[in-house]
Amino acid sequence: MKEDLIAIETKFSAEIDGVDGLAALDDIRVAIFGKKGEMTAILRGMGGLSAEERPVVGQIANEVRAALEDKIKEKKSLLSKLEMDEKLSKEHLDITLPGIKREAGHRHPVAIVTEEICRIFMGMGYEIAEGPHVETEYHNFEALNIGKGHPARDEQDTFYVEGGKVLRTHTSPVQIRYMQNNKPPIAIVAPGKVFRSDEVDATHSPDFNQIEGLFVDKGIHMGHLKGALTVFAKSLFGDDIKTRFRPHHFPFTEPSAEVDFSCFGCGGSGCRICKGEGWIEMGGCGMVHPKVLAACGIDPDVYSGFAFGMGIDRIAMQRFNIPDLRLLFENDIQFLKQF
Ligand code: PHE
C-alpha cells in the first residue's frame, strides 16, 4: 500500500506538471480525489490494515494527499494567470487608455432664445400657439387681407408647393387659425419657422424663425401694444433698453408700425452692430385690421387687438453676438458647442 501511495504521487505529480489547461487539471483532480479516484480507493482500503500498519500508512497517505492538493492548487493559480494573460492580450484591452467621453447635446441658440422669449410672454399671461408650415393661401394671405394682386404674393417671395399650398411666409396665419377656433380674450405667441425664397447672405436665409403675438379683447389700443413690447424688450435685454415705433404698412394691421429696440451694443450712441443707427429693427406690429377680425368671426365693433411679428434669429444674433445668420443654420458642432 505504501508503494501504491508513492506510485500515485509520482504518477500524478508528473501529470500535474505536464497539464496545460484548467479543465484538464480538474480531470486529474477527479482522477485522484473523486468518488472513483485512485487516492479515494486507497483510503477506503485502509480499513483492512492491521492496527500497527494503519497509523504508518495513514501518515503517508496524509502526506501524499497534502502534497498533491498543494500541487494542484499551485498549478491552478498558475494556469488561471496564464489564461487571463492570454485573454487580455487577445482582447487588446488597454485599461490605461482614457475612456471615450460621451458628449452631452447642446441646445441650439435659436431654441434657447425662443424659449426665453416664450417664457417672458407666458409670464405676462400669453399662451403658446402653433400652426402648420405648409399653409393654404387663404390662411397665409387672403384672411390677412393680402389680396390676389398684392406684391407679397409674388412668386419671388413665396415657395409654392403641390396642391395649391404655400410654405408659410410668416407666422401671421397662426393668428387666423387661432381666432377661427377661439373667442376673445385672446393672448398668444406663436414661434416657428417661416420660408421665403430669399437670397442667402449674412442677414438673409430662405428659412428663418419668427414669433407672432396676438392680443384681442374689448378696448385694446396701441398703448397696450407699446407697453407689451417695451416690457418684453426690457425683460429680454435689460432695463436700459428703449423701444421705438415707426409708422409702416401691413395689409393685416391698421395702424401699422415697425418696432426698433435701442442697440444693446452701444446703448443708442451708434456702433458697428447697429451700423451707427443706435436702433435695431426687431419686427412689425400694429392693431389687427377690422377685416381680419371679421374674417375670423370676431366682431370688430366689439373687439380690437394688436399683433406683432419679430425675427427670432435676429434676436439670437444680438443676444449671443453672432455676426452671420448662416452660422445659425449650418449646424457646425464647433460653433453650437459654445452655447
Ligand atoms: N407678418 C409680418 C412679417 O412677417 C410681421 C407682422 C406681424 C406685422 C404681425 C404686423 C403684425 O413681416
Tab-separated table of C-alpha atoms and ligand atoms in Angstrom:
chain	number	residue	atom	x	y	z
A	1	MET	CA	0.000	0.000	0.000
A	2	LYS	CA	2.890	2.292	0.813
A	3	GLU	CA	4.283	1.603	-2.641
A	4	ASP	CA	0.885	2.299	-4.165
A	5	LEU	CA	0.804	5.698	-2.452
A	6	ILE	CA	4.305	6.592	-3.612
A	7	ALA	CA	3.392	5.461	-7.126
A	8	ILE	CA	0.265	7.644	-7.082
A	9	GLU	CA	2.271	10.652	-6.001
A	10	THR	CA	4.924	10.120	-8.666
A	11	LYS	CA	2.430	9.464	-11.435
A	12	PHE	CA	0.102	12.344	-10.707
A	13	SER	CA	2.900	14.795	-9.904
A	14	ALA	CA	4.179	14.243	-13.406
A	15	GLU	CA	0.693	14.571	-14.848
A	16	ILE	CA	0.075	17.824	-12.991
A	17	ASP	CA	3.412	19.192	-14.165
A	18	GLY	CA	2.544	18.366	-17.746
A	19	VAL	CA	-1.022	19.649	-17.849
A	20	ASP	CA	-1.667	22.926	-19.745
A	21	GLY	CA	-5.295	23.763	-19.172
A	22	LEU	CA	-7.628	24.332	-16.235
A	23	ALA	CA	-10.181	21.809	-17.470
A	24	ALA	CA	-7.538	19.085	-17.870
A	25	LEU	CA	-6.200	19.897	-14.403
A	26	ASP	CA	-9.650	19.375	-12.951
A	27	ASP	CA	-9.866	15.990	-14.699
A	28	ILE	CA	-6.666	14.990	-12.872
A	29	ARG	CA	-8.065	16.173	-9.558
A	30	VAL	CA	-11.114	13.972	-10.105
A	31	ALA	CA	-8.887	11.008	-11.102
A	32	ILE	CA	-7.125	11.356	-7.723
A	33	PHE	CA	-9.721	12.550	-5.238
A	34	GLY	CA	-13.038	11.931	-6.996
A	35	LYS	CA	-15.511	9.231	-5.939
A	36	LYS	CA	-13.759	6.743	-8.188
A	37	GLY	CA	-10.349	8.361	-7.728
A	38	GLU	CA	-7.201	6.337	-7.043
A	39	MET	CA	-6.490	8.079	-3.725
A	40	THR	CA	-10.075	7.597	-2.627
A	41	ALA	CA	-9.795	3.862	-3.345
A	42	ILE	CA	-6.673	3.589	-1.197
A	43	LEU	CA	-8.158	5.467	1.723
A	44	ARG	CA	-11.179	3.215	1.543
A	45	GLY	CA	-8.935	0.146	1.668
A	46	MET	CA	-7.275	1.274	4.919
A	47	GLY	CA	-9.967	-0.414	6.968
A	48	GLY	CA	-8.407	-3.773	6.094
A	49	LEU	CA	-4.972	-2.868	7.552
A	50	SER	CA	-3.623	-4.154	10.873
A	51	ALA	CA	-3.555	-1.879	13.937
A	52	GLU	CA	0.230	-1.348	13.624
A	53	GLU	CA	0.189	-0.653	9.911
A	54	ARG	CA	-2.738	1.739	9.902
A	55	PRO	CA	-1.078	4.820	11.541
A	56	VAL	CA	2.043	4.411	9.420
A	57	VAL	CA	0.169	4.128	6.150
A	58	GLY	CA	-2.300	6.783	7.322
A	59	GLN	CA	0.512	9.267	7.809
A	60	ILE	CA	1.997	8.594	4.403
A	61	ALA	CA	-1.478	8.838	2.847
A	62	ASN	CA	-1.973	12.226	4.513
A	63	GLU	CA	1.377	13.478	3.272
A	64	VAL	CA	0.710	12.318	-0.269
A	65	ARG	CA	-2.747	13.852	-0.213
A	66	ALA	CA	-1.427	17.191	1.111
A	67	ALA	CA	1.394	17.228	-1.430
A	68	LEU	CA	-0.930	16.534	-4.379
A	69	GLU	CA	-3.503	19.041	-3.151
A	70	ASP	CA	-0.860	21.752	-2.847
A	71	LYS	CA	0.483	20.937	-6.268
A	72	ILE	CA	-2.983	21.159	-7.829
A	73	LYS	CA	-3.636	24.469	-6.063
A	74	GLU	CA	-0.369	25.934	-7.243
A	75	LYS	CA	-0.852	24.752	-10.800
A	76	LYS	CA	-4.396	26.073	-10.787
A	77	SER	CA	-3.323	29.577	-9.889
A	78	LEU	CA	-0.534	29.435	-12.468
A	79	LEU	CA	-2.903	28.277	-15.212
A	80	SER	CA	-5.542	30.869	-14.247
A	81	LYS	CA	-2.985	33.584	-14.564
A	82	LEU	CA	-1.789	32.296	-17.933
A	83	GLU	CA	-5.330	32.026	-19.244
A	84	MET	CA	-6.118	35.552	-18.083
A	85	ASP	CA	-2.915	36.896	-19.654
A	86	GLU	CA	-3.781	35.248	-22.935
A	87	LYS	CA	-7.341	36.550	-22.838
A	88	LEU	CA	-6.149	40.083	-22.111
A	89	SER	CA	-3.563	40.041	-24.873
A	90	LYS	CA	-6.185	38.793	-27.357
A	91	GLU	CA	-8.752	41.389	-26.332
A	92	HIS	CA	-6.284	44.233	-26.629
A	93	LEU	CA	-7.901	45.785	-23.624
A	94	ASP	CA	-5.660	48.626	-22.595
A	95	ILE	CA	-7.113	49.785	-19.334
A	96	THR	CA	-4.681	52.686	-19.215
A	97	LEU	CA	-6.388	54.332	-22.207
A	98	PRO	CA	-8.630	57.260	-21.277
A	99	GLY	CA	-12.336	56.419	-21.618
A	100	ILE	CA	-14.464	57.601	-24.513
A	101	LYS	CA	-16.251	60.745	-23.426
A	102	ARG	CA	-19.913	60.917	-24.233
A	103	GLU	CA	-20.621	64.401	-25.383
A	104	ALA	CA	-23.821	65.905	-23.994
A	105	GLY	CA	-26.071	67.569	-26.562
A	106	HIS	CA	-26.124	71.317	-26.949
A	107	ARG	CA	-29.196	73.440	-27.315
A	108	HIS	CA	-29.282	75.500	-30.461
A	109	PRO	CA	-29.050	79.271	-29.842
A	110	VAL	CA	-32.352	79.762	-31.667
A	111	ALA	CA	-34.017	77.212	-29.368
A	112	ILE	CA	-32.526	78.910	-26.300
A	113	VAL	CA	-33.767	82.336	-27.352
A	114	THR	CA	-37.190	81.021	-28.427
A	115	GLU	CA	-37.659	79.513	-25.002
A	116	GLU	CA	-36.545	82.709	-23.287
A	117	ILE	CA	-38.975	84.800	-25.344
A	118	CYS	CA	-41.855	82.388	-24.740
A	119	ARG	CA	-41.143	82.378	-21.026
A	120	ILE	CA	-41.341	86.170	-20.876
A	121	PHE	CA	-44.692	86.253	-22.669
A	122	MET	CA	-46.036	83.346	-20.645
A	123	GLY	CA	-45.157	85.409	-17.578
A	124	MET	CA	-47.488	88.078	-18.969
A	125	GLY	CA	-50.295	85.550	-19.397
A	126	TYR	CA	-49.829	84.606	-23.057
A	127	GLU	CA	-50.299	81.066	-24.277
A	128	ILE	CA	-48.187	79.309	-26.913
A	129	ALA	CA	-49.918	78.513	-30.223
A	130	GLU	CA	-48.761	76.633	-33.306
A	131	GLY	CA	-49.653	76.272	-36.952
A	132	PRO	CA	-48.550	74.223	-39.972
A	133	HIS	CA	-45.516	75.084	-42.096
A	134	VAL	CA	-47.399	74.165	-45.256
A	135	GLU	CA	-50.271	76.644	-45.348
A	136	THR	CA	-53.248	77.388	-47.513
A	137	GLU	CA	-53.100	80.626	-49.452
A	138	TYR	CA	-56.239	81.553	-47.577
A	139	HIS	CA	-54.555	81.466	-44.156
A	140	ASN	CA	-51.220	82.867	-45.314
A	141	PHE	CA	-52.659	85.682	-47.452
A	142	GLU	CA	-56.372	86.107	-48.053
A	143	ALA	CA	-57.627	86.072	-44.480
A	144	LEU	CA	-54.804	88.505	-43.664
A	145	ASN	CA	-56.215	90.983	-46.150
A	146	ILE	CA	-53.454	90.283	-48.662
A	147	GLY	CA	-55.443	90.355	-51.885
A	148	LYS	CA	-54.703	88.444	-55.074
A	149	GLY	CA	-52.639	91.219	-56.681
A	150	HIS	CA	-50.565	92.070	-53.612
A	151	PRO	CA	-46.774	92.066	-54.185
A	152	ALA	CA	-46.258	89.784	-51.161
A	153	ARG	CA	-47.816	87.021	-53.212
A	154	ASP	CA	-45.242	87.401	-55.894
A	155	GLU	CA	-43.574	84.118	-56.658
A	156	GLN	CA	-40.251	85.800	-55.841
A	157	ASP	CA	-41.027	85.683	-52.133
A	158	THR	CA	-43.234	82.648	-51.782
A	159	PHE	CA	-42.470	78.945	-52.106
A	160	TYR	CA	-45.445	77.295	-53.756
A	161	VAL	CA	-45.943	73.607	-53.110
A	162	GLU	CA	-48.226	70.959	-54.619
A	163	GLY	CA	-51.945	71.142	-54.047
A	164	GLY	CA	-52.121	74.927	-54.303
A	165	LYS	CA	-50.494	75.400	-50.911
A	166	VAL	CA	-47.537	77.534	-49.841
A	167	LEU	CA	-44.766	77.347	-47.282
A	168	ARG	CA	-45.890	79.966	-44.807
A	169	THR	CA	-44.053	83.232	-45.420
A	170	HIS	CA	-44.717	84.480	-41.884
A	171	THR	CA	-46.235	83.260	-38.613
A	172	SER	CA	-49.279	85.515	-39.061
A	173	PRO	CA	-51.502	82.653	-40.382
A	174	VAL	CA	-51.380	81.271	-36.828
A	175	GLN	CA	-53.380	84.384	-35.834
A	176	ILE	CA	-56.084	83.341	-38.284
A	177	ARG	CA	-56.153	79.705	-37.190
A	178	TYR	CA	-56.314	80.686	-33.532
A	179	MET	CA	-59.074	83.272	-33.976
A	180	GLN	CA	-61.121	80.809	-36.045
A	181	ASN	CA	-61.129	78.420	-33.128
A	182	ASN	CA	-61.070	80.641	-30.044
A	183	LYS	CA	-63.107	83.534	-28.730
A	184	PRO	CA	-61.613	86.668	-27.111
A	185	PRO	CA	-59.991	87.379	-24.748
A	186	ILE	CA	-57.040	86.028	-26.744
A	187	ALA	CA	-53.369	86.314	-25.761
A	188	ILE	CA	-50.972	84.080	-27.673
A	189	VAL	CA	-47.448	83.934	-29.022
A	190	ALA	CA	-46.600	81.583	-31.879
A	191	PRO	CA	-42.943	80.840	-32.568
A	192	GLY	CA	-41.819	78.857	-35.591
A	193	LYS	CA	-40.137	78.501	-38.938
A	194	VAL	CA	-41.116	80.624	-41.933
A	195	PHE	CA	-39.934	80.422	-45.527
A	196	ARG	CA	-39.186	82.944	-48.248
A	197	SER	CA	-37.332	82.395	-51.455
A	198	ASP	CA	-34.687	84.840	-50.395
A	199	GLU	CA	-31.031	85.027	-51.192
A	200	VAL	CA	-28.601	83.634	-48.638
A	201	ASP	CA	-26.225	86.103	-47.024
A	202	ALA	CA	-25.163	87.330	-43.587
A	203	THR	CA	-28.678	88.554	-42.755
A	204	HIS	CA	-30.926	86.534	-45.101
A	205	SER	CA	-31.897	82.887	-45.294
A	206	PRO	CA	-34.737	81.101	-47.155
A	207	ASP	CA	-35.946	79.652	-43.882
A	208	PHE	CA	-35.818	81.568	-40.664
A	209	ASN	CA	-37.760	81.917	-37.422
A	210	GLN	CA	-40.414	84.338	-36.295
A	211	ILE	CA	-42.513	84.797	-33.216
A	212	GLU	CA	-46.030	86.066	-33.684
A	213	GLY	CA	-48.014	87.767	-30.954
A	214	LEU	CA	-51.767	88.342	-30.838
A	215	PHE	CA	-53.835	90.022	-28.162
A	216	VAL	CA	-57.579	90.542	-28.685
A	217	ASP	CA	-60.128	91.822	-26.196
A	218	LYS	CA	-62.503	94.724	-25.655
A	219	GLY	CA	-60.897	98.183	-25.638
A	220	ILE	CA	-57.381	97.177	-26.740
A	221	HIS	CA	-55.359	100.034	-28.275
A	222	MET	CA	-51.848	100.994	-29.435
A	223	GLY	CA	-50.832	101.836	-25.855
A	224	HIS	CA	-51.238	98.180	-24.915
A	225	LEU	CA	-49.088	97.135	-27.882
A	226	LYS	CA	-46.318	99.570	-26.959
A	227	GLY	CA	-46.488	98.525	-23.317
A	228	ALA	CA	-46.313	94.792	-24.124
A	229	LEU	CA	-43.341	95.119	-26.466
A	230	THR	CA	-41.497	97.524	-24.162
A	231	VAL	CA	-41.872	95.224	-21.161
A	232	PHE	CA	-40.732	92.372	-23.392
A	233	ALA	CA	-37.643	94.286	-24.602
A	234	LYS	CA	-36.604	95.177	-21.065
A	235	SER	CA	-37.179	91.635	-19.802
A	236	LEU	CA	-35.017	90.208	-22.572
A	237	PHE	CA	-32.197	92.743	-22.802
A	238	GLY	CA	-32.306	94.689	-19.534
A	239	ASP	CA	-33.964	97.798	-18.113
A	240	ASP	CA	-31.932	100.270	-20.171
A	241	ILE	CA	-33.405	99.109	-23.467
A	242	LYS	CA	-35.797	101.542	-25.117
A	243	THR	CA	-38.361	100.863	-27.840
A	244	ARG	CA	-39.259	102.993	-30.830
A	245	PHE	CA	-42.271	102.635	-33.107
A	246	ARG	CA	-42.093	103.887	-36.696
A	247	PRO	CA	-45.183	104.154	-38.908
A	248	HIS	CA	-45.299	101.386	-41.503
A	249	HIS	CA	-47.781	99.422	-43.580
A	250	PHE	CA	-49.029	95.871	-43.335
A	251	PRO	CA	-52.289	94.796	-45.016
A	252	PHE	CA	-53.417	92.983	-41.846
A	253	THR	CA	-52.865	95.758	-39.302
A	254	GLU	CA	-54.150	99.319	-39.154
A	255	PRO	CA	-52.368	101.372	-37.985
A	256	SER	CA	-49.105	99.518	-38.540
A	257	ALA	CA	-45.610	100.115	-37.231
A	258	GLU	CA	-42.136	98.740	-37.207
A	259	VAL	CA	-40.615	98.328	-33.778
A	260	ASP	CA	-36.964	99.067	-33.005
A	261	PHE	CA	-35.028	98.332	-29.822
A	262	SER	CA	-32.226	100.650	-28.759
A	263	CYS	CA	-28.914	98.973	-29.576
A	264	PHE	CA	-27.565	96.961	-26.645
A	265	GLY	CA	-24.120	97.128	-28.239
A	266	CYS	CA	-23.769	100.879	-27.719
A	267	GLY	CA	-26.882	101.838	-25.783
A	268	GLY	CA	-28.059	104.075	-28.616
A	269	SER	CA	-24.994	106.167	-29.468
A	270	GLY	CA	-24.234	104.190	-32.630
A	271	CYS	CA	-21.814	101.336	-33.233
A	272	ARG	CA	-20.894	98.594	-35.677
A	273	ILE	CA	-23.769	96.309	-34.597
A	274	CYS	CA	-26.469	98.913	-35.319
A	275	LYS	CA	-24.485	100.374	-38.231
A	276	GLY	CA	-24.330	103.719	-36.452
A	277	GLU	CA	-28.112	103.987	-36.111
A	278	GLY	CA	-28.404	103.437	-32.362
A	279	TRP	CA	-31.534	101.354	-33.074
A	280	ILE	CA	-32.123	97.809	-34.271
A	281	GLU	CA	-35.243	96.797	-36.165
A	282	MET	CA	-36.969	93.893	-34.452
A	283	GLY	CA	-40.160	93.349	-36.465
A	284	GLY	CA	-43.588	94.546	-37.494
A	285	CYS	CA	-46.673	95.228	-35.441
A	286	GLY	CA	-49.966	97.064	-35.359
A	287	MET	CA	-53.655	96.948	-34.490
A	288	VAL	CA	-55.362	93.923	-36.042
A	289	HIS	CA	-57.232	95.090	-39.155
A	290	PRO	CA	-61.048	95.022	-38.689
A	291	LYS	CA	-61.299	92.952	-41.885
A	292	VAL	CA	-59.044	90.288	-40.369
A	293	LEU	CA	-61.114	90.113	-37.185
A	294	ALA	CA	-64.302	89.867	-39.249
A	295	ALA	CA	-62.829	87.129	-41.479
A	296	CYS	CA	-62.332	85.062	-38.308
A	297	GLY	CA	-65.840	85.662	-36.988
A	298	ILE	CA	-64.869	88.241	-34.362
A	299	ASP	CA	-66.992	91.398	-34.360
A	300	PRO	CA	-64.609	94.363	-34.935
A	301	ASP	CA	-67.213	96.734	-33.463
A	302	VAL	CA	-66.926	94.925	-30.127
A	303	TYR	CA	-63.335	93.729	-30.066
A	304	SER	CA	-59.974	95.107	-31.028
A	305	GLY	CA	-56.487	93.715	-30.758
A	306	PHE	CA	-52.840	94.125	-31.501
A	307	ALA	CA	-50.407	91.821	-33.265
A	308	PHE	CA	-46.688	91.687	-33.751
A	309	GLY	CA	-44.153	89.540	-35.564
A	310	MET	CA	-40.476	89.528	-34.673
A	311	GLY	CA	-37.435	87.782	-36.096
A	312	ILE	CA	-36.106	85.262	-33.602
A	313	ASP	CA	-32.832	84.691	-35.453
A	314	ARG	CA	-32.069	88.362	-35.301
A	315	ILE	CA	-32.733	88.401	-31.566
A	316	ALA	CA	-30.461	85.349	-31.151
A	317	MET	CA	-27.708	87.039	-33.153
A	318	GLN	CA	-27.857	90.050	-30.895
A	319	ARG	CA	-28.233	88.062	-27.724
A	320	PHE	CA	-25.116	85.976	-28.430
A	321	ASN	CA	-23.181	88.447	-30.563
A	322	ILE	CA	-23.328	86.207	-33.660
A	323	PRO	CA	-22.149	88.129	-36.724
A	324	ASP	CA	-23.598	85.963	-39.500
A	325	LEU	CA	-27.094	84.492	-39.797
A	326	ARG	CA	-25.775	81.499	-41.739
A	327	LEU	CA	-23.991	80.243	-38.613
A	328	LEU	CA	-27.428	79.536	-37.158
A	329	PHE	CA	-28.314	77.134	-39.975
A	330	GLU	CA	-25.050	75.364	-40.738
A	331	ASN	CA	-25.172	73.237	-37.587
A	332	ASP	CA	-21.419	73.251	-37.175
A	333	ILE	CA	-20.776	71.406	-33.904
A	334	GLN	CA	-17.776	73.577	-33.083
A	335	PHE	CA	-19.999	76.635	-33.323
A	336	LEU	CA	-23.003	75.205	-31.469
A	337	LYS	CA	-20.814	73.929	-28.618
A	338	GLN	CA	-20.318	77.490	-27.438
A	339	PHE	CA	-23.880	77.918	-26.218
B	1	PHE	N1	-46.089	89.129	-40.573
B	1	PHE	C1	-45.284	90.305	-40.685
B	1	PHE	C2	-43.989	89.955	-41.402
B	1	PHE	O1	-43.635	88.823	-41.484
B	1	PHE	C3	-44.961	90.907	-39.352
B	1	PHE	C4	-46.163	91.386	-38.612
B	1	PHE	C5	-46.845	90.545	-37.772
B	1	PHE	C6	-46.634	92.690	-38.758
B	1	PHE	C7	-47.959	90.978	-37.067
B	1	PHE	C8	-47.725	93.134	-38.071
B	1	PHE	C9	-48.380	92.304	-37.228
B	1	PHE	O2	-43.288	90.778	-41.875
